[in-house]
């Protein structure tokens, strides 16, 4: 047969006489069908039918001979299917051959080159690897799967086919090899570079070169070589400013030249083959109708505009089966199709190279920049410009290609793919963050320009200015100021300009320089690179604030140079930029990765999740006696390991030789015992020993620890200390033996593979960026700074660069690195490059990569969608079980609302027992759980049991049995039903939801019954204070004053009088606020000054006020105790958590009063700290704040404790390890620079010359530890705890790196390897402690709020509902204004994209540009010009406001929040601008002027859709953040008062100054705010803990002492650090993650703006005034106007009457019509069209429309009608979402209860309509009878002439003869009487009604549209004659019935009273009575309120 150059045939199936009869796409290779290929493409592999069985096939081969090769994957299978020159026996490879090391290595290199190089720009490599991994996983199932398990294979996945490198040589070559162009269409299109056409031979040859199998591995090898060369080149440290001056001085230059020549050729070839920027016309993705400018605008809109998928939940189509995907059989067997799958053939590589231009791929752009930058650098280097100007940025950019190594492993590729998918959302959020970043930078320039130029300068006494000493050497020797004290008079003077003479301002401010110095303006610190003098530098410093690290330095700098109020700028910056906006990134990353996980059904961090190595092997069916005996000793081995760890904790720097020997010998004995344990374990179960991974780990540890006990190794010193890691690693057995830590640790490490992949990714990206940093900064940093301190990060070598980049990643003192880079690059004007480099790295590393650890841990916490629904059911019932909070203490927000509770307006069916009762209905539960309850519960139960079995739970021993017996004896007493939890019949977690609901209801009933019985059995139980019974008048009086002390209802009591209760609560709250304010004022410093002025005594005002408050709150407590009891009553006051807090505050208040009366100053420190507890009563500021505190601190306390234990499981082993490594190695001598000191004990003696403030003095030498050390276990654990908070770890690391040994002076870089310990611990600490706390709090808080268990559909619905609620009806007046100018204003105001609006947007943009153009020093004319321009712009803003008010009217204008905001901002800017132009020199007015100008820039937000949408979404969390801030502020006050009372008189340490102290509460609040961000909290703590005697004045009297307290300092600082930094700061992430669901706006529920606009237009036709309400009568018209997703029509457009008639219309000529055509309509075609209507679907739509119609009417307001938002939400329920999938459980149950009521209303109306029909049918027949009776039906038999009777007489006769009142319904009106009278005439034969002779056409036209169903009880006809009976034509057949008709009509008459009785006794009547009863009950309840 014909073969190509690759051994492949070209015969198509049509050329083969064996062409299969069936479609080859649906056949397997085993059946003889070839792999499918696209038309016009060749086959890369032979099909089986084209193979000759005598060539390469063994005659004895059988079906299934190749099954053993399935493990090698699809590539090996295809390899076997191709021709080869090997013998027939080797055609099918053996397993050993297929899995040879060389083959595996080749496969690894090939896959790696595909991921890293990816010349064909294949975007789906990672996805295909994931699918292949999944298919191989399922292909290795041990047994055949059951049919239900095949659901996941319903959509087969594309499988990777072999790459060309695996193809062997052809077996037979016939003829000359042909080029593929001769057989296939040329995929190359267009003319690249306007030179090379598709058929150009150069282009074709280059294409062949690129798709050659060896090209990608070769380029991968070159990238590896480049990385290795860069690492080798930068391995050695480079001296300062000694970088190579010219090119060619190093051999590396030639190597890189060769590399980049090859790179250039490769990139040139790819550009020639694929094109440069623009795709070929045949492959373009742009709209050809657009020009370049329009296409560019659309691309920018796609990048920055919100992206939504416009699909609907209701219209989801089932996925179709791709014929090229493998089937289920292939998935199980591993046999894969052979064809040209994308990405796996050279042909497809050519196609992809041709389809996409070179620069259309992100990594290609990096390659182009790298190669271009190299040649630029090459040219600059040849010209020596690079070295002379220090332009190293191009040399750095030339290394960008090594970033492709981020795809080195499959795990890092998955992470990179996930980041790429999350990138659009990150860009959107970054747009909002960038806008506020710019605004804060502008405010920074306005507020602090030139502030950092003012420093104190010590003036030389002899007047020599050269000897002046300026204090501007940051960070250690800098003192900013705002004035100075005159050296002679001590007068406070303002700061001076640079000349030292001219005053810079009129007034002094901030810190005043002492006498002998002046405050003079000079240069900014760090060589002038750190300042707020212009917007670029201000952006840098605002970013420092956003990073929340070292921002406190800037804070205190500005408070010293300006005012203490400057701290507000930083506080707002931290709260808004860091706690709010930057946490949006965390929310986006976590949510995006969650969405990626939900969409891909796989992890976002790994392909295959491997379980943590804690699972034990499967237990054998038979356990031997030796194994059983070994299992009983498991606890003893754990105790031995604990003993070993405890012994190692005894090590210390000053331990005795005997203790050291004891530690060494103990470790030897423990090692031998554990080796023996391994032997016993192996002997006990040697058959299964190798199956358990933990056995292998313990075996390895036993061998290693035994080896290191060899004396030569054990006595090696530091090497043995490093090897003790393996001894400490045994601790994992202890951790897994503790259930609390095991459970959380197994959960956290559930995705251990993803966690390891992320750690690898972190180190890989840090290493690559370290190469970039060393390229740009190598040799630029001096070894010592201006103050002779060593510069640790110099980027002199790759190792130092890696440490520096990791330091920036960790954020600890990262600004020191950036500031050094900017100040040392300043001489060459490249500081901006350094700042941009570090800021970009910080954003990537800290804001994105580190926050991905939160996402990976959250992924471990996450559960499946079905489990989430089950958890929602259980959480709902648990809330029902626990009950509500106490309502005794009213919150301040409730008091302000004056009791206006929205609960009383709620529907009784929506909020009542109906929701819980709904769970008892099996259909409801199954609908919510998606009909998978039983199978899922069984699987869940089995899984739980299996997990518990694997956990290896220890059976209780003797001690446990004794303990349980003792506890049972204590607890064996009668339970109190008022304070005991609900008792269930069996395990709570094992119940299915329906059974659980039954259990809750039954347990609740039993509890209520038990409470009644308990009160009957103990009649004195509910007697408060054993004196006041429930009926006692005093107790009832107290109960009317206060609410219940515990719970929401009072048992056997009276409800409080609302007015008295609220008034009393308001009075108490005012007293609390006054008490807290007085506690803030009466600080120890104030009391000390007061006593010094007025003398010591008890008769001072603050003692008496405390006594008054104590008396007041005692009275309050007595009232509440009398009302509800003390502790042993059902509603006991002190049983609630808030009552306990109130009691604690009251007790401490009395302690303060009594100690003040005693006048004992010795206990004032402890007693003063009790004052802090008074602020706890402010926690009632709002209900949500109180609930947040309750759920986080109280309910979530155990989870916090669990996270703390897991943290200790990391801290303790590392503390032991650090103790072994660094004990005694942290000491240093204080003389570091002036004399060589080697041995501390012998050299660090005597005195040395110190130079404080540049004045030489002598100081004694001393060596000691810094504030940290590893000298004992306690110190080691404590410093590691501080390092975990990311504070101070770099100082400890550098000390360890400089330590040459014990007792030796520190030498820079003496032990650089010690940094490994701290980097690893820092990363693990950040992951397992900080990130764990964040994740646990996020999980805890979201579980409390229910967000943790929300499915993707539910989150999408929450976001959609949030957006729908923000929509308001269009503000369009019914009639446009009459005046022409008002019409013009209206037209301008309503056009959102008109010329005026675009003009205003331009003005606002120019306004922002002018704000950016402020700088210092600013010339006067430019400042005046800017003010004039601002004034002109303000005029336009005023005009815009006036136009909008005139056009929209004030009523509509005020509905917009932004319009109201503009009324505040624009006039303020106008007034302050006029004052500024008028030269009003006032600092307050000037600052207000600048703030107003910035506030106007916020008006750009609503004019940009991207900013507007993001801002609204982010603002959704502001309410929750406000409540959290309120709670947090209360805790701020508590600790501020406590620390002020404790350390208010303590002298300053090295880290305190005039603003950084606890002297006053405001300064304490600022310092606590700094500590909350982890800023230097440990150093400040050590200052207050170590200031003890003899370094302070220690006297018994507290007010005369200035000492600190180690106990109080460590307790208060650590408590605040944990409470604030670990809890409340992390709660911001939780709140924003809960509220911010912008990522879910891209869900399938998204509704386009066009749909919303059409709905608003339809609504505006009925609500012209935009009131938001329409009448019930107008609602049917609205339904007719709806379209699109909100359409509620019964018939589709094609089935409407008009469409059907149009389709069936036949044109006829003349009067003759064809057969079957009537009135131009083809009846046959009409019948055919009608038959196509889906009757079942129409009935379903009709039923849905009825429900929707009635629900809208039921939800309508009684007075105002149907609400806009309500109608929109109900439409979304019916047309957009699925209630069972999108609603939370509580919402779902409420909606089911509501729909039940609506359905009852529908059924009731059906019944009413039925009886109306019966009634009107009877009336109709009676009318017919009347007509028949009134007409003469036969020839009269008597000769008397015919007599006609007029209507009036007939009616009179009938009325007289037959009274009709008895037969009428009470609902009938006068017309019914006419009906009865008229029908009575039928009894008179021969009388004919005259009305019968009248025509009926008029009456038909008048009432043809009337429906008796719409107005059944109020018929209105003009008379009883012609207008009454209007359908003569319709009843003509009945007229001919005659007497029979009359008898039938008479027999069909219905007695209304009997019918009502029958209806009353039916189920329908019962339903109506129940609805009426509920309505009356709800009305009565509302009236009772």
PDB file of C-alpha atoms in Angstrom, residues 998-1183:
ATOM      1  CA  UNK A 998     -39.545  14.327  63.107  1.00  0.00           C
ATOM      2  CA  UNK A 999     -37.037  13.906  65.912  1.00  0.00           C
ATOM      3  CA  UNK A1000     -36.780  17.665  66.415  1.00  0.00           C
ATOM      4  CA  UNK A1001     -40.530  18.118  66.536  1.00  0.00           C
ATOM      5  CA  UNK A1002     -41.074  15.177  68.867  1.00  0.00           C
ATOM      6  CA  UNK A1003     -38.147  16.186  71.074  1.00  0.00           C
ATOM      7  CA  UNK A1004     -39.467  19.745  71.235  1.00  0.00           C
ATOM      8  CA  UNK A1005     -42.878  18.511  72.322  1.00  0.00           C
ATOM      9  CA  UNK A1006     -41.287  16.240  74.892  1.00  0.00           C
ATOM     10  CA  UNK A1007     -39.201  19.102  76.200  1.00  0.00           C
ATOM     11  CA  UNK A1008     -42.242  21.340  76.625  1.00  0.00           C
ATOM     12  CA  UNK A1009     -44.065  18.538  78.367  1.00  0.00           C
ATOM     13  CA  UNK A1010     -41.067  17.892  80.612  1.00  0.00           C
ATOM     14  CA  UNK A1011     -40.921  21.598  81.494  1.00  0.00           C
ATOM     15  CA  UNK A1012     -44.553  21.596  82.595  1.00  0.00           C
ATOM     16  CA  UNK A1013     -44.034  18.457  84.631  1.00  0.00           C
ATOM     17  CA  UNK A1014     -40.875  19.863  86.171  1.00  0.00           C
ATOM     18  CA  UNK A1015     -42.701  23.009  87.300  1.00  0.00           C
ATOM     19  CA  UNK A1016     -45.481  20.892  88.766  1.00  0.00           C
ATOM     20  CA  UNK A1017     -42.973  18.710  90.581  1.00  0.00           C
ATOM     21  CA  UNK A1018     -40.937  21.689  91.822  1.00  0.00           C
ATOM     22  CA  UNK A1019     -43.392  24.511  92.458  1.00  0.00           C
ATOM     23  CA  UNK A1020     -40.700  26.651  94.099  1.00  0.00           C
ATOM     24  CA  UNK A1021     -38.378  26.461  91.099  1.00  0.00           C
ATOM     25  CA  UNK A1022     -39.760  29.551  89.388  1.00  0.00           C
ATOM     26  CA  UNK A1023     -39.552  31.703  92.523  1.00  0.00           C
ATOM     27  CA  UNK A1024     -36.926  34.387  92.102  1.00  0.00           C
ATOM     28  CA  UNK A1025     -34.609  34.827  95.077  1.00  0.00           C
ATOM     29  CA  UNK A1026     -36.864  32.270  96.866  1.00  0.00           C
ATOM     30  CA  UNK A1027     -39.196  35.174  97.661  1.00  0.00           C
ATOM     31  CA  UNK A1028     -41.028  36.372  94.589  1.00  0.00           C
ATOM     32  CA  UNK A1029     -43.442  33.936  92.997  1.00  0.00           C
ATOM     33  CA  UNK A1030     -44.670  34.436  89.410  1.00  0.00           C
ATOM     34  CA  UNK A1031     -47.833  36.106  90.676  1.00  0.00           C
ATOM     35  CA  UNK A1032     -46.080  38.388  93.145  1.00  0.00           C
ATOM     36  CA  UNK A1033     -46.892  42.042  92.386  1.00  0.00           C
ATOM     37  CA  UNK A1034     -43.286  43.184  92.854  1.00  0.00           C
ATOM     38  CA  UNK A1035     -42.046  40.607  90.391  1.00  0.00           C
ATOM     39  CA  UNK A1036     -44.738  41.486  87.887  1.00  0.00           C
ATOM     40  CA  UNK A1037     -43.814  45.157  88.277  1.00  0.00           C
ATOM     41  CA  UNK A1038     -40.177  44.368  87.505  1.00  0.00           C
ATOM     42  CA  UNK A1039     -41.184  42.170  84.583  1.00  0.00           C
ATOM     43  CA  UNK A1040     -43.045  45.073  83.016  1.00  0.00           C
ATOM     44  CA  UNK A1041     -39.828  47.130  83.100  1.00  0.00           C
ATOM     45  CA  UNK A1042     -37.352  44.698  81.512  1.00  0.00           C
ATOM     46  CA  UNK A1043     -37.474  41.921  78.952  1.00  0.00           C
ATOM     47  CA  UNK A1044     -36.853  38.229  79.641  1.00  0.00           C
ATOM     48  CA  UNK A1045     -33.421  37.543  81.018  1.00  0.00           C
ATOM     49  CA  UNK A1046     -32.933  34.419  78.913  1.00  0.00           C
ATOM     50  CA  UNK A1047     -34.773  33.355  75.823  1.00  0.00           C
ATOM     51  CA  UNK A1048     -37.339  35.228  73.801  1.00  0.00           C
ATOM     52  CA  UNK A1049     -40.432  34.419  75.887  1.00  0.00           C
ATOM     53  CA  UNK A1050     -41.045  34.583  79.596  1.00  0.00           C
ATOM     54  CA  UNK A1051     -42.406  31.480  81.349  1.00  0.00           C
ATOM     55  CA  UNK A1052     -45.240  32.162  83.781  1.00  0.00           C
ATOM     56  CA  UNK A1053     -44.791  35.879  83.627  1.00  0.00           C
ATOM     57  CA  UNK A1054     -46.000  39.015  81.967  1.00  0.00           C
ATOM     58  CA  UNK A1055     -44.576  40.732  78.936  1.00  0.00           C
ATOM     59  CA  UNK A1056     -42.810  44.058  79.414  1.00  0.00           C
ATOM     60  CA  UNK A1057     -44.521  47.295  78.590  1.00  0.00           C
ATOM     61  CA  UNK A1058     -42.794  48.340  75.407  1.00  0.00           C
ATOM     62  CA  UNK A1059     -42.521  52.058  76.150  1.00  0.00           C
ATOM     63  CA  UNK A1060     -41.200  51.512  79.668  1.00  0.00           C
ATOM     64  CA  UNK A1061     -38.840  48.762  78.559  1.00  0.00           C
ATOM     65  CA  UNK A1062     -37.329  50.864  75.773  1.00  0.00           C
ATOM     66  CA  UNK A1063     -37.039  53.954  77.932  1.00  0.00           C
ATOM     67  CA  UNK A1064     -35.338  52.043  80.734  1.00  0.00           C
ATOM     68  CA  UNK A1065     -32.928  50.385  78.251  1.00  0.00           C
ATOM     69  CA  UNK A1066     -32.081  53.733  76.676  1.00  0.00           C
ATOM     70  CA  UNK A1067     -31.344  55.221  80.088  1.00  0.00           C
ATOM     71  CA  UNK A1068     -29.092  52.282  81.020  1.00  0.00           C
ATOM     72  CA  UNK A1069     -27.287  52.512  77.693  1.00  0.00           C
ATOM     73  CA  UNK A1070     -26.644  56.224  78.198  1.00  0.00           C
ATOM     74  CA  UNK A1071     -25.224  55.423  81.631  1.00  0.00           C
ATOM     75  CA  UNK A1072     -22.961  52.758  80.084  1.00  0.00           C
ATOM     76  CA  UNK A1073     -21.635  55.218  77.503  1.00  0.00           C
ATOM     77  CA  UNK A1074     -20.998  57.816  80.212  1.00  0.00           C
ATOM     78  CA  UNK A1075     -19.224  55.252  82.386  1.00  0.00           C
ATOM     79  CA  UNK A1076     -16.942  54.165  79.534  1.00  0.00           C
ATOM     80  CA  UNK A1077     -16.136  57.769  78.626  1.00  0.00           C
ATOM     81  CA  UNK A1078     -15.176  58.515  82.203  1.00  0.00           C
ATOM     82  CA  UNK A1079     -12.970  55.417  82.237  1.00  0.00           C
ATOM     83  CA  UNK A1080     -11.217  56.775  79.138  1.00  0.00           C
ATOM     84  CA  UNK A1081     -10.673  60.138  80.811  1.00  0.00           C
ATOM     85  CA  UNK A1082      -9.536  58.988  84.255  1.00  0.00           C
ATOM     86  CA  UNK A1083      -6.282  57.399  83.154  1.00  0.00           C
ATOM     87  CA  UNK A1084      -3.498  56.804  85.703  1.00  0.00           C
ATOM     88  CA  UNK A1085      -1.670  59.834  84.300  1.00  0.00           C
ATOM     89  CA  UNK A1086      -4.756  61.998  84.868  1.00  0.00           C
ATOM     90  CA  UNK A1087      -5.249  60.641  88.385  1.00  0.00           C
ATOM     91  CA  UNK A1088      -1.599  61.201  89.197  1.00  0.00           C
ATOM     92  CA  UNK A1089      -1.770  64.825  88.069  1.00  0.00           C
ATOM     93  CA  UNK A1090      -5.079  65.239  89.906  1.00  0.00           C
ATOM     94  CA  UNK A1091      -3.627  63.869  93.149  1.00  0.00           C
ATOM     95  CA  UNK A1092      -0.561  66.060  92.792  1.00  0.00           C
ATOM     96  CA  UNK A1093      -2.798  69.108  92.447  1.00  0.00           C
ATOM     97  CA  UNK A1094      -5.594  68.282  94.905  1.00  0.00           C
ATOM     98  CA  UNK A1095      -3.920  65.839  97.210  1.00  0.00           C
ATOM     99  CA  UNK A1096      -4.510  62.169  97.850  1.00  0.00           C
ATOM    100  CA  UNK A1097      -7.925  61.183  99.144  1.00  0.00           C
ATOM    101  CA  UNK A1098     -11.203  59.459  98.426  1.00  0.00           C
ATOM    102  CA  UNK A1099     -13.204  62.622  98.019  1.00  0.00           C
ATOM    103  CA  UNK A1100     -12.595  63.090  94.333  1.00  0.00           C
ATOM    104  CA  UNK A1101     -15.197  63.222  91.637  1.00  0.00           C
ATOM    105  CA  UNK A1102     -14.247  60.041  89.754  1.00  0.00           C
ATOM    106  CA  UNK A1103     -14.606  57.869  92.855  1.00  0.00           C
ATOM    107  CA  UNK A1104     -18.076  59.238  93.513  1.00  0.00           C
ATOM    108  CA  UNK A1105     -19.124  58.783  89.874  1.00  0.00           C
ATOM    109  CA  UNK A1106     -17.930  55.178  89.991  1.00  0.00           C
ATOM    110  CA  UNK A1107     -19.958  54.694  93.145  1.00  0.00           C
ATOM    111  CA  UNK A1108     -23.027  56.190  91.460  1.00  0.00           C
ATOM    112  CA  UNK A1109     -22.654  53.938  88.434  1.00  0.00           C
ATOM    113  CA  UNK A1110     -22.185  50.930  90.691  1.00  0.00           C
ATOM    114  CA  UNK A1111     -25.385  51.763  92.536  1.00  0.00           C
ATOM    115  CA  UNK A1112     -27.294  52.319  89.291  1.00  0.00           C
ATOM    116  CA  UNK A1113     -26.224  49.042  87.721  1.00  0.00           C
ATOM    117  CA  UNK A1114     -26.872  47.234  90.986  1.00  0.00           C
ATOM    118  CA  UNK A1115     -30.453  48.481  90.863  1.00  0.00           C
ATOM    119  CA  UNK A1116     -30.689  47.342  87.255  1.00  0.00           C
ATOM    120  CA  UNK A1117     -29.380  43.895  88.161  1.00  0.00           C
ATOM    121  CA  UNK A1118     -31.805  43.633  91.084  1.00  0.00           C
ATOM    122  CA  UNK A1119     -34.754  44.485  88.832  1.00  0.00           C
ATOM    123  CA  UNK A1120     -33.706  41.837  86.324  1.00  0.00           C
ATOM    124  CA  UNK A1121     -33.013  39.259  89.032  1.00  0.00           C
ATOM    125  CA  UNK A1122     -36.392  39.845  90.670  1.00  0.00           C
ATOM    126  CA  UNK A1123     -38.107  39.695  87.280  1.00  0.00           C
ATOM    127  CA  UNK A1124     -36.484  36.483  86.052  1.00  0.00           C
ATOM    128  CA  UNK A1125     -34.442  34.988  88.859  1.00  0.00           C
ATOM    129  CA  UNK A1126     -30.778  34.794  89.659  1.00  0.00           C
ATOM    130  CA  UNK A1127     -29.565  31.444  88.357  1.00  0.00           C
ATOM    131  CA  UNK A1128     -32.085  28.690  89.186  1.00  0.00           C
ATOM    132  CA  UNK A1129     -35.179  29.839  87.336  1.00  0.00           C
ATOM    133  CA  UNK A1130     -36.395  29.184  83.768  1.00  0.00           C
ATOM    134  CA  UNK A1131     -35.445  32.679  82.551  1.00  0.00           C
ATOM    135  CA  UNK A1132     -32.542  33.230  84.936  1.00  0.00           C
ATOM    136  CA  UNK A1133     -30.743  36.484  84.223  1.00  0.00           C
ATOM    137  CA  UNK A1134     -27.222  35.216  84.852  1.00  0.00           C
ATOM    138  CA  UNK A1135     -27.788  32.053  82.819  1.00  0.00           C
ATOM    139  CA  UNK A1136     -27.436  33.941  79.570  1.00  0.00           C
ATOM    140  CA  UNK A1137     -24.017  34.879  78.233  1.00  0.00           C
ATOM    141  CA  UNK A1138     -24.895  38.583  78.218  1.00  0.00           C
ATOM    142  CA  UNK A1139     -26.194  38.424  81.761  1.00  0.00           C
ATOM    143  CA  UNK A1140     -22.924  36.836  82.796  1.00  0.00           C
ATOM    144  CA  UNK A1141     -21.011  39.729  81.166  1.00  0.00           C
ATOM    145  CA  UNK A1142     -23.225  42.247  82.947  1.00  0.00           C
ATOM    146  CA  UNK A1143     -22.604  40.524  86.262  1.00  0.00           C
ATOM    147  CA  UNK A1144     -18.857  40.442  85.666  1.00  0.00           C
ATOM    148  CA  UNK A1145     -18.831  44.170  84.905  1.00  0.00           C
ATOM    149  CA  UNK A1146     -20.859  44.880  88.033  1.00  0.00           C
ATOM    150  CA  UNK A1147     -18.525  42.883  90.289  1.00  0.00           C
ATOM    151  CA  UNK A1148     -15.392  44.555  88.902  1.00  0.00           C
ATOM    152  CA  UNK A1149     -17.070  47.940  89.233  1.00  0.00           C
ATOM    153  CA  UNK A1150     -17.645  47.374  92.938  1.00  0.00           C
ATOM    154  CA  UNK A1151     -14.061  46.154  93.326  1.00  0.00           C
ATOM    155  CA  UNK A1152     -12.851  49.424  91.806  1.00  0.00           C
ATOM    156  CA  UNK A1153     -15.078  51.427  94.140  1.00  0.00           C
ATOM    157  CA  UNK A1154     -14.041  49.546  97.286  1.00  0.00           C
ATOM    158  CA  UNK A1155     -10.315  49.725  96.492  1.00  0.00           C
ATOM    159  CA  UNK A1156     -10.629  53.448  95.763  1.00  0.00           C
ATOM    160  CA  UNK A1157     -12.322  53.965  99.107  1.00  0.00           C
ATOM    161  CA  UNK A1158      -9.601  51.948 100.783  1.00  0.00           C
ATOM    162  CA  UNK A1159      -7.019  54.196  99.120  1.00  0.00           C
ATOM    163  CA  UNK A1160      -4.572  51.356  98.509  1.00  0.00           C
ATOM    164  CA  UNK A1161      -2.272  52.227  95.599  1.00  0.00           C
ATOM    165  CA  UNK A1162      -0.485  48.894  95.687  1.00  0.00           C
ATOM    166  CA  UNK A1163      -3.281  47.005  93.937  1.00  0.00           C
ATOM    167  CA  UNK A1164      -4.195  49.742  91.494  1.00  0.00           C
ATOM    168  CA  UNK A1165      -2.535  48.058  88.483  1.00  0.00           C
ATOM    169  CA  UNK A1166      -4.725  44.963  88.750  1.00  0.00           C
ATOM    170  CA  UNK A1167      -7.803  46.846  89.841  1.00  0.00           C
ATOM    171  CA  UNK A1168      -7.359  49.495  87.163  1.00  0.00           C
ATOM    172  CA  UNK A1169      -7.296  46.812  84.507  1.00  0.00           C
ATOM    173  CA  UNK A1170     -10.793  45.783  85.651  1.00  0.00           C
ATOM    174  CA  UNK A1171     -12.086  49.116  84.384  1.00  0.00           C
ATOM    175  CA  UNK A1172     -11.581  47.803  80.881  1.00  0.00           C
ATOM    176  CA  UNK A1173     -14.409  45.320  81.321  1.00  0.00           C
ATOM    177  CA  UNK A1174     -16.933  48.144  81.524  1.00  0.00           C
ATOM    178  CA  UNK A1175     -16.740  48.612  77.783  1.00  0.00           C
ATOM    179  CA  UNK A1176     -17.964  45.047  77.239  1.00  0.00           C
ATOM    180  CA  UNK A1177     -21.493  46.238  77.827  1.00  0.00           C
ATOM    181  CA  UNK A1178     -21.184  48.287  74.651  1.00  0.00           C
ATOM    182  CA  UNK A1179     -21.316  45.046  72.677  1.00  0.00           C
ATOM    183  CA  UNK A1180     -25.073  45.608  72.491  1.00  0.00           C
ATOM    184  CA  UNK A1181     -24.508  48.328  69.922  1.00  0.00           C
ATOM    185  CA  UNK A1182     -26.459  46.268  67.374  1.00  0.00           C
ATOM    186  CA  UNK A1183     -28.074  42.882  67.154  1.00  0.00           C
TER     187      UNK A1183
END
